[in-house]
């Protein structure tokens, strides 16, 4: 596989796992195409054409230094110049994959956050309410990533001659689907049952050994789960704190997330929504592992680094 083949596979797997479904995503891309066609010639010159094909702008090929057959990849949750230097020490690395966005994918992180509104809508929050509350949150995230040194790691890859890509939302979509399927198949009554189920997943078991396993952030082990929603696993980063009240009104009892800020936690408490935090890097690892299993099947050797808890699933 070449860098582009690996990247296309990531996007395809991300769409397959997306809660919104392929038809809905195609509709969103068609709207973007329509808008593009109405641009002036000068505006078209500066337009990033990938916007028309890729629904996950937080996932990109960032640097192709040598377009060769990929046999060995260094994969981590966060790739910094340190990991690029590590690749040199390890030797034989053809491609470096970061989970968290870098370069222009980081600059475009907020673009994938519209996903939140549609997922919330599927759980019963009216789309106008979800959209209305997500809009200011999306621009807040866009402003937040604006000051980053976006190209630092990309420049390191360029200088040392490495291929580099990042795959964020496609993997988070896979993690969300994996967890949703598992949770919906199980007969969960209390939060302690949910925690027990999560702790059986190898990535969370490993995270538990270093004190980063699944935890109840809002609620008590005896609380009833009610309807469990996977609204905080994918979609770039946390949604709007104001949404918890709306989620409660829509009939959601428990939210499973990767991480939660204090502001969000307070709002969830006020809305009587239970919050179970499965773990950040461990949840990221689940999605990345599902993608890497496919690369291994195609003969690519994986070297995990930077927090990635590599678990191979043979199913
Ligand atoms: Fe993450």
mmCIF file with all atom_site columns, C-alpha atoms in Angstrom, residues 32-142:
data_model
loop_
_atom_site.group_PDB
_atom_site.id
_atom_site.type_symbol
_atom_site.label_atom_id
_atom_site.label_alt_id
_atom_site.label_comp_id
_atom_site.label_asym_id
_atom_site.label_entity_id
_atom_site.label_seq_id
_atom_site.pdbx_PDB_ins_code
_atom_site.Cartn_x
_atom_site.Cartn_y
_atom_site.Cartn_z
_atom_site.occupancy
_atom_site.B_iso_or_equiv
_atom_site.pdbx_formal_charge
_atom_site.auth_seq_id
_atom_site.auth_comp_id
_atom_site.auth_asym_id
_atom_site.auth_atom_id
_atom_site.pdbx_PDB_model_num
ATOM 1   C CA . UNK A 1 32  ? -20.212 21.721 -0.208  1.00 0.00 ? 32  UNK A CA 1
ATOM 2   C CA . UNK A 1 33  ? -19.784 21.069 -3.966  1.00 0.00 ? 33  UNK A CA 1
ATOM 3   C CA . UNK A 1 34  ? -22.750 23.284 -4.749  1.00 0.00 ? 34  UNK A CA 1
ATOM 4   C CA . UNK A 1 35  ? -21.228 26.106 -2.664  1.00 0.00 ? 35  UNK A CA 1
ATOM 5   C CA . UNK A 1 36  ? -17.858 25.638 -4.393  1.00 0.00 ? 36  UNK A CA 1
ATOM 6   C CA . UNK A 1 37  ? -19.411 25.960 -7.844  1.00 0.00 ? 37  UNK A CA 1
ATOM 7   C CA . UNK A 1 38  ? -20.855 29.347 -6.881  1.00 0.00 ? 38  UNK A CA 1
ATOM 8   C CA . UNK A 1 39  ? -17.411 30.752 -5.905  1.00 0.00 ? 39  UNK A CA 1
ATOM 9   C CA . UNK A 1 40  ? -15.593 33.287 -8.078  1.00 0.00 ? 40  UNK A CA 1
ATOM 10  C CA . UNK A 1 41  ? -12.531 32.145 -10.066 1.00 0.00 ? 41  UNK A CA 1
ATOM 11  C CA . UNK A 1 42  ? -10.168 33.856 -7.585  1.00 0.00 ? 42  UNK A CA 1
ATOM 12  C CA . UNK A 1 43  ? -11.919 32.180 -4.636  1.00 0.00 ? 43  UNK A CA 1
ATOM 13  C CA . UNK A 1 44  ? -11.695 28.814 -6.423  1.00 0.00 ? 44  UNK A CA 1
ATOM 14  C CA . UNK A 1 45  ? -7.918  29.241 -6.864  1.00 0.00 ? 45  UNK A CA 1
ATOM 15  C CA . UNK A 1 46  ? -7.411  29.296 -3.103  1.00 0.00 ? 46  UNK A CA 1
ATOM 16  C CA . UNK A 1 47  ? -9.973  26.601 -2.339  1.00 0.00 ? 47  UNK A CA 1
ATOM 17  C CA . UNK A 1 48  ? -8.857  23.367 -0.656  1.00 0.00 ? 48  UNK A CA 1
ATOM 18  C CA . UNK A 1 49  ? -10.363 20.781 -3.049  1.00 0.00 ? 49  UNK A CA 1
ATOM 19  C CA . UNK A 1 50  ? -10.136 17.992 -0.480  1.00 0.00 ? 50  UNK A CA 1
ATOM 20  C CA . UNK A 1 51  ? -13.094 19.628 1.283   1.00 0.00 ? 51  UNK A CA 1
ATOM 21  C CA . UNK A 1 52  ? -15.262 18.264 -1.551  1.00 0.00 ? 52  UNK A CA 1
ATOM 22  C CA . UNK A 1 53  ? -14.183 14.629 -1.107  1.00 0.00 ? 53  UNK A CA 1
ATOM 23  C CA . UNK A 1 54  ? -13.207 14.174 2.533   1.00 0.00 ? 54  UNK A CA 1
ATOM 24  C CA . UNK A 1 55  ? -15.851 14.601 5.257   1.00 0.00 ? 55  UNK A CA 1
ATOM 25  C CA . UNK A 1 56  ? -13.140 14.439 7.976   1.00 0.00 ? 56  UNK A CA 1
ATOM 26  C CA . UNK A 1 57  ? -10.927 17.485 7.561   1.00 0.00 ? 57  UNK A CA 1
ATOM 27  C CA . UNK A 1 58  ? -9.130  16.699 10.823  1.00 0.00 ? 58  UNK A CA 1
ATOM 28  C CA . UNK A 1 59  ? -7.517  13.726 9.043   1.00 0.00 ? 59  UNK A CA 1
ATOM 29  C CA . UNK A 1 60  ? -4.964  14.377 6.316   1.00 0.00 ? 60  UNK A CA 1
ATOM 30  C CA . UNK A 1 61  ? -1.854  13.301 4.529   1.00 0.00 ? 61  UNK A CA 1
ATOM 31  C CA . UNK A 1 62  ? 0.541   15.929 5.866   1.00 0.00 ? 62  UNK A CA 1
ATOM 32  C CA . UNK A 1 63  ? 3.821   15.070 4.208   1.00 0.00 ? 63  UNK A CA 1
ATOM 33  C CA . UNK A 1 64  ? 4.909   12.678 1.479   1.00 0.00 ? 64  UNK A CA 1
ATOM 34  C CA . UNK A 1 65  ? 8.701   12.568 1.376   1.00 0.00 ? 65  UNK A CA 1
ATOM 35  C CA . UNK A 1 66  ? 9.021   9.226  -0.427  1.00 0.00 ? 66  UNK A CA 1
ATOM 36  C CA . UNK A 1 67  ? 6.012   7.717  -2.181  1.00 0.00 ? 67  UNK A CA 1
ATOM 37  C CA . UNK A 1 68  ? 7.088   4.114  -1.686  1.00 0.00 ? 68  UNK A CA 1
ATOM 38  C CA . UNK A 1 69  ? 5.352   0.880  -0.674  1.00 0.00 ? 69  UNK A CA 1
ATOM 39  C CA . UNK A 1 70  ? 4.668   1.110  3.084   1.00 0.00 ? 70  UNK A CA 1
ATOM 40  C CA . UNK A 1 71  ? 5.978   -1.898 5.023   1.00 0.00 ? 71  UNK A CA 1
ATOM 41  C CA . UNK A 1 72  ? 6.491   -0.498 8.511   1.00 0.00 ? 72  UNK A CA 1
ATOM 42  C CA . UNK A 1 73  ? 4.570   2.303  10.242  1.00 0.00 ? 73  UNK A CA 1
ATOM 43  C CA . UNK A 1 74  ? 5.202   4.106  13.518  1.00 0.00 ? 74  UNK A CA 1
ATOM 44  C CA . UNK A 1 75  ? 1.794   4.929  15.007  1.00 0.00 ? 75  UNK A CA 1
ATOM 45  C CA . UNK A 1 76  ? 1.059   7.077  18.072  1.00 0.00 ? 76  UNK A CA 1
ATOM 46  C CA . UNK A 1 77  ? -1.747  9.033  19.694  1.00 0.00 ? 77  UNK A CA 1
ATOM 47  C CA . UNK A 1 78  ? 0.282   12.270 19.594  1.00 0.00 ? 78  UNK A CA 1
ATOM 48  C CA . UNK A 1 79  ? 3.187   12.691 17.221  1.00 0.00 ? 79  UNK A CA 1
ATOM 49  C CA . UNK A 1 80  ? 5.671   15.457 17.966  1.00 0.00 ? 80  UNK A CA 1
ATOM 50  C CA . UNK A 1 81  ? 9.175   16.093 16.583  1.00 0.00 ? 81  UNK A CA 1
ATOM 51  C CA . UNK A 1 82  ? 10.395  13.720 19.338  1.00 0.00 ? 82  UNK A CA 1
ATOM 52  C CA . UNK A 1 83  ? 8.558   10.784 17.732  1.00 0.00 ? 83  UNK A CA 1
ATOM 53  C CA . UNK A 1 84  ? 9.927   11.757 14.299  1.00 0.00 ? 84  UNK A CA 1
ATOM 54  C CA . UNK A 1 85  ? 13.437  11.537 15.773  1.00 0.00 ? 85  UNK A CA 1
ATOM 55  C CA . UNK A 1 86  ? 12.478  8.217  17.403  1.00 0.00 ? 86  UNK A CA 1
ATOM 56  C CA . UNK A 1 87  ? 11.547  6.877  13.964  1.00 0.00 ? 87  UNK A CA 1
ATOM 57  C CA . UNK A 1 88  ? 15.096  7.596  12.851  1.00 0.00 ? 88  UNK A CA 1
ATOM 58  C CA . UNK A 1 89  ? 16.509  5.713  15.837  1.00 0.00 ? 89  UNK A CA 1
ATOM 59  C CA . UNK A 1 90  ? 14.172  2.729  15.321  1.00 0.00 ? 90  UNK A CA 1
ATOM 60  C CA . UNK A 1 91  ? 14.974  2.552  11.610  1.00 0.00 ? 91  UNK A CA 1
ATOM 61  C CA . UNK A 1 92  ? 13.045  1.153  8.639   1.00 0.00 ? 92  UNK A CA 1
ATOM 62  C CA . UNK A 1 93  ? 9.956   3.319  9.273   1.00 0.00 ? 93  UNK A CA 1
ATOM 63  C CA . UNK A 1 94  ? 8.158   4.145  6.000   1.00 0.00 ? 94  UNK A CA 1
ATOM 64  C CA . UNK A 1 95  ? 5.236   6.093  7.432   1.00 0.00 ? 95  UNK A CA 1
ATOM 65  C CA . UNK A 1 96  ? 4.354   7.874  10.689  1.00 0.00 ? 96  UNK A CA 1
ATOM 66  C CA . UNK A 1 97  ? 0.682   8.046  11.688  1.00 0.00 ? 97  UNK A CA 1
ATOM 67  C CA . UNK A 1 98  ? -0.610  10.382 14.385  1.00 0.00 ? 98  UNK A CA 1
ATOM 68  C CA . UNK A 1 99  ? -4.093  10.007 15.834  1.00 0.00 ? 99  UNK A CA 1
ATOM 69  C CA . UNK A 1 100 ? -4.482  13.581 17.034  1.00 0.00 ? 100 UNK A CA 1
ATOM 70  C CA . UNK A 1 101 ? -4.606  16.202 14.278  1.00 0.00 ? 101 UNK A CA 1
ATOM 71  C CA . UNK A 1 102 ? -1.520  18.092 13.151  1.00 0.00 ? 102 UNK A CA 1
ATOM 72  C CA . UNK A 1 103 ? -0.858  20.765 10.528  1.00 0.00 ? 103 UNK A CA 1
ATOM 73  C CA . UNK A 1 104 ? -3.881  21.767 8.458   1.00 0.00 ? 104 UNK A CA 1
ATOM 74  C CA . UNK A 1 105 ? -5.877  18.933 10.017  1.00 0.00 ? 105 UNK A CA 1
ATOM 75  C CA . UNK A 1 106 ? -5.468  20.639 13.409  1.00 0.00 ? 106 UNK A CA 1
ATOM 76  C CA . UNK A 1 107 ? -6.398  24.010 11.910  1.00 0.00 ? 107 UNK A CA 1
ATOM 77  C CA . UNK A 1 108 ? -9.602  22.368 10.609  1.00 0.00 ? 108 UNK A CA 1
ATOM 78  C CA . UNK A 1 109 ? -10.497 20.401 13.755  1.00 0.00 ? 109 UNK A CA 1
ATOM 79  C CA . UNK A 1 110 ? -13.701 22.374 14.340  1.00 0.00 ? 110 UNK A CA 1
ATOM 80  C CA . UNK A 1 111 ? -15.034 21.343 10.922  1.00 0.00 ? 111 UNK A CA 1
ATOM 81  C CA . UNK A 1 112 ? -15.872 17.799 12.090  1.00 0.00 ? 112 UNK A CA 1
ATOM 82  C CA . UNK A 1 113 ? -17.831 19.052 15.108  1.00 0.00 ? 113 UNK A CA 1
ATOM 83  C CA . UNK A 1 114 ? -21.085 19.371 13.190  1.00 0.00 ? 114 UNK A CA 1
ATOM 84  C CA . UNK A 1 115 ? -21.300 15.617 13.703  1.00 0.00 ? 115 UNK A CA 1
ATOM 85  C CA . UNK A 1 116 ? -22.330 16.310 17.337  1.00 0.00 ? 116 UNK A CA 1
ATOM 86  C CA . UNK A 1 117 ? -25.607 17.934 16.312  1.00 0.00 ? 117 UNK A CA 1
ATOM 87  C CA . UNK A 1 118 ? -26.640 15.001 14.109  1.00 0.00 ? 118 UNK A CA 1
ATOM 88  C CA . UNK A 1 119 ? -25.693 12.379 16.712  1.00 0.00 ? 119 UNK A CA 1
ATOM 89  C CA . UNK A 1 120 ? -27.646 14.268 19.387  1.00 0.00 ? 120 UNK A CA 1
ATOM 90  C CA . UNK A 1 121 ? -30.567 14.491 17.003  1.00 0.00 ? 121 UNK A CA 1
ATOM 91  C CA . UNK A 1 122 ? -30.495 10.695 16.662  1.00 0.00 ? 122 UNK A CA 1
ATOM 92  C CA . UNK A 1 123 ? -30.829 10.481 20.453  1.00 0.00 ? 123 UNK A CA 1
ATOM 93  C CA . UNK A 1 124 ? -33.898 12.717 20.374  1.00 0.00 ? 124 UNK A CA 1
ATOM 94  C CA . UNK A 1 125 ? -32.548 16.280 20.786  1.00 0.00 ? 125 UNK A CA 1
ATOM 95  C CA . UNK A 1 126 ? -34.292 18.468 18.170  1.00 0.00 ? 126 UNK A CA 1
ATOM 96  C CA . UNK A 1 127 ? -31.831 19.355 15.386  1.00 0.00 ? 127 UNK A CA 1
ATOM 97  C CA . UNK A 1 128 ? -32.536 23.109 15.724  1.00 0.00 ? 128 UNK A CA 1
ATOM 98  C CA . UNK A 1 129 ? -31.617 23.001 19.433  1.00 0.00 ? 129 UNK A CA 1
ATOM 99  C CA . UNK A 1 130 ? -28.507 20.841 18.855  1.00 0.00 ? 130 UNK A CA 1
ATOM 100 C CA . UNK A 1 131 ? -27.353 23.045 15.974  1.00 0.00 ? 131 UNK A CA 1
ATOM 101 C CA . UNK A 1 132 ? -28.096 26.267 17.830  1.00 0.00 ? 132 UNK A CA 1
ATOM 102 C CA . UNK A 1 133 ? -26.048 25.187 20.855  1.00 0.00 ? 133 UNK A CA 1
ATOM 103 C CA . UNK A 1 134 ? -23.197 23.665 18.843  1.00 0.00 ? 134 UNK A CA 1
ATOM 104 C CA . UNK A 1 135 ? -22.597 26.713 16.626  1.00 0.00 ? 135 UNK A CA 1
ATOM 105 C CA . UNK A 1 136 ? -20.932 28.912 19.300  1.00 0.00 ? 136 UNK A CA 1
ATOM 106 C CA . UNK A 1 137 ? -19.030 25.890 20.649  1.00 0.00 ? 137 UNK A CA 1
ATOM 107 C CA . UNK A 1 138 ? -17.666 25.093 17.156  1.00 0.00 ? 138 UNK A CA 1
ATOM 108 C CA . UNK A 1 139 ? -16.385 28.644 16.707  1.00 0.00 ? 139 UNK A CA 1
ATOM 109 C CA . UNK A 1 140 ? -14.880 28.524 20.224  1.00 0.00 ? 140 UNK A CA 1
ATOM 110 C CA . UNK A 1 141 ? -12.890 25.386 19.263  1.00 0.00 ? 141 UNK A CA 1
ATOM 111 C CA . UNK A 1 142 ? -11.858 26.972 15.943  1.00 0.00 ? 142 UNK A CA 1
#
